[in-house]
Amino acid sequence: MSERSDLLGKHIVLGLTGGIACYKSAELVRLLVKAGATVQVVMTEAAQAFITPVTMQALSGRAVATSQWDAREPNNMAHINLSREADAILVAPASADFMAKLVLGRADELLSLTCLARPRERCPLLIAPAMNREMWSHPATQRNVQTLHADGTILLGPDSGDQACGETGDGRMNEPADLVADLTAFFQPKILRGQRLLITAGPTFESIDPVRGITNHSSGKMGFALARAAVEAGAEVTLVAGPVHLPTPRGVRRIDVMSALQMQDAVLPVASEHDVFIATAAVADWRPASLSQHKIKKEGKKVAPTFELTENPDILAAVAALPKAPYCVGFAAESENLLEHARAKLLRKRIPLIIGNLGPATFGHDDNALLVVDATDQRQLPEDGGRADKLVLARELMVELARRLNLHPAN
Ligand code: CTP
């Protein structure tokens, strides 16, 4: 499997304020570092009551900053140095009290001072609120949320669920993996902002009887990676997924289906409302002509049963033929002669773009090698002809798409 370093080269100031969710920040640092970021931890006094700077130093590999009076800084201006180096400040957890301080522009300890002193145009502030549900829903906190939005602060969460105090509701800090995904998405250029994408993914399952069916080895990973990359690029995404075991990418609207007919029913009525349709699903070409209501039994039968098959509709070709068709992108899963087969499908399905890949080398894998084919041209992704992580490839396909749709890059 190829490695992915989503945050390589990014320097993150991670602020911790007082709250039991500080224990999750240990995992957060680990994940940020694993994603390639350098992390400078800053802790308030209250945060140090919940987790020690020793832990955070060991995980980040850097001495934790805790005081605005730290004489080790040559210019004695920790708040300036910290915020000038950072690509972003992430405060996680952000307590109700700290949010109130941000609203007021207070600067009486290092973290709030650093937030206030940051150059706003190049050092964004993201916060992950964490507090009891009553504190979160209090009009004072909600007023502060509005002001923080207006000031350009980006709020990640909070989540809903069980709270450390034993209550249940809004106010849980987002899970560390989700925060890293959100931060990663934040840094992606918003090249598809305002675009509506419809994506199919995974295999379909065509029932023979209540316990058996015909399916294939598609894992859905490429389609799910495309959905995630599209959301990261600012698009609104609906993902129609066959039976797969994959978590829904954040911000994606997911519709689960089993069979090709169900996939068609989910796709066709809404396709025209979308700007782009990407068909990554490995739709079963045939389904049993009739469905046995009960399990087909072996008992007493001397010969194996035979099944009559009937052809499934071609969902991609049907979408491409709509009067108000979105821009259609197909995927061709082949086992040989990739270019030839891909181009033949492009013409047969009357679509402007098709992505060829080798079925056995993609199904179930985390990486892939693609051939981007249109009517006159073709190019390999990755360009060196090797393999790359499916999310990396998906991001490159979003760039390709934005170029073909003549969308102007905007961040
Ligand atoms: N596709 C579809 N509906 C189908 C079959 C395929 O929407 N019933 C879409 C796939 O999602 C993919 C493209 O068509 O984007 C090509 O799929 P593929 O299975 O490679 O091609 P087929 O049209 O099935 O042709 P063949 O089986 O001959 O390779």
CSV table of C-alpha atoms and ligand atoms in Angstrom, one decimal, residues 200-202 204 216 260 263-264 267 277-286 311-319 329-335 341 345-346 348-349 351 353-355 357 363, ligand 1:
chain,number,residue,atom,x,y,z
A,200,THR,CA,-21.9,5.5,-7.8
A,201,ALA,CA,-19.6,3.1,-6.1
A,202,GLY,CA,-19.0,-0.5,-5.1
A,204,THR,CA,-24.1,-4.5,-7.0
A,216,ASN,CA,-18.1,-9.0,-7.9
A,260,ALA,CA,-28.4,-2.6,-10.3
A,263,MET,CA,-29.0,1.8,-8.2
A,264,GLN,CA,-30.7,3.0,-11.3
A,267,VAL,CA,-29.6,7.7,-9.8
A,277,PHE,CA,-22.0,12.1,-12.7
A,278,ILE,CA,-19.1,9.8,-12.0
A,279,ALA,CA,-19.9,6.1,-12.4
A,280,THR,CA,-17.3,4.1,-10.5
A,281,ALA,CA,-19.7,1.3,-9.6
A,282,ALA,CA,-19.0,-2.2,-10.9
A,283,VAL,CA,-22.6,-2.8,-11.9
A,284,ALA,CA,-23.4,-6.4,-12.5
A,285,ASP,CA,-24.1,-6.8,-16.2
A,286,TRP,CA,-26.7,-9.5,-15.6
A,311,GLU,CA,-29.3,-7.9,-18.8
A,312,ASN,CA,-29.2,-5.0,-16.4
A,313,PRO,CA,-29.8,-1.5,-17.6
A,314,ASP,CA,-26.6,0.6,-18.3
A,315,ILE,CA,-27.0,3.3,-15.8
A,316,LEU,CA,-24.2,5.5,-17.1
A,317,ALA,CA,-25.4,5.3,-20.7
A,318,ALA,CA,-28.9,6.2,-19.5
A,319,VAL,CA,-27.7,9.2,-17.6
A,329,VAL,CA,-17.4,10.3,-16.3
A,330,GLY,CA,-17.1,6.5,-16.6
A,331,PHE,CA,-14.7,4.0,-15.2
A,332,ALA,CA,-13.6,1.0,-17.3
A,333,ALA,CA,-12.5,-2.0,-15.4
A,334,GLU,CA,-10.6,-4.2,-17.8
A,335,SER,CA,-8.2,-7.1,-17.6
A,341,HIS,CA,-11.6,-1.0,-24.4
A,345,LYS,CA,-16.8,2.4,-24.0
A,346,LEU,CA,-16.4,6.2,-24.2
A,348,ARG,CA,-20.6,3.4,-26.9
A,349,LYS,CA,-21.9,5.2,-23.8
A,351,ILE,CA,-19.6,10.2,-22.6
A,353,LEU,CA,-14.4,11.1,-20.3
A,354,ILE,CA,-13.6,7.6,-19.1
A,355,ILE,CA,-11.0,6.4,-16.6
A,357,ASN,CA,-8.1,0.7,-14.7
A,363,PHE,CA,-10.5,-4.2,-6.7
B,1,CTP,N1,-22.0,0.9,-15.9
B,1,CTP,C1,-23.3,1.3,-15.5
B,1,CTP,N2,-24.3,0.4,-15.6
B,1,CTP,C2,-24.1,-0.8,-16.1
B,1,CTP,C3,-22.7,-1.2,-16.4
B,1,CTP,C4,-21.7,-0.3,-16.3
B,1,CTP,O1,-23.5,2.5,-15.1
B,1,CTP,N3,-25.1,-1.7,-16.1
B,1,CTP,C5,-20.9,1.9,-15.8
B,1,CTP,C6,-19.8,1.6,-14.8
B,1,CTP,O2,-20.1,2.2,-13.6
B,1,CTP,C7,-18.6,2.2,-15.4
B,1,CTP,C8,-18.8,2.0,-16.9
B,1,CTP,O3,-20.2,1.9,-17.1
B,1,CTP,O4,-18.5,3.6,-15.2
B,1,CTP,C9,-18.1,0.9,-17.5
B,1,CTP,O5,-18.4,-0.3,-16.8
B,1,CTP,P1,-17.7,-1.7,-17.2
B,1,CTP,O6,-18.3,-2.7,-16.3
B,1,CTP,O7,-16.3,-1.6,-17.3
B,1,CTP,O8,-18.3,-1.8,-18.7
B,1,CTP,P2,-19.5,-2.5,-19.3
B,1,CTP,O9,-20.4,-1.5,-19.9
B,1,CTP,O10,-20.2,-3.4,-18.3
B,1,CTP,O11,-18.8,-3.4,-20.4
B,1,CTP,P3,-18.0,-4.8,-20.4
B,1,CTP,O12,-18.7,-5.6,-19.3
B,1,CTP,O13,-18.2,-5.3,-21.7
B,1,CTP,O14,-16.6,-4.5,-20.0
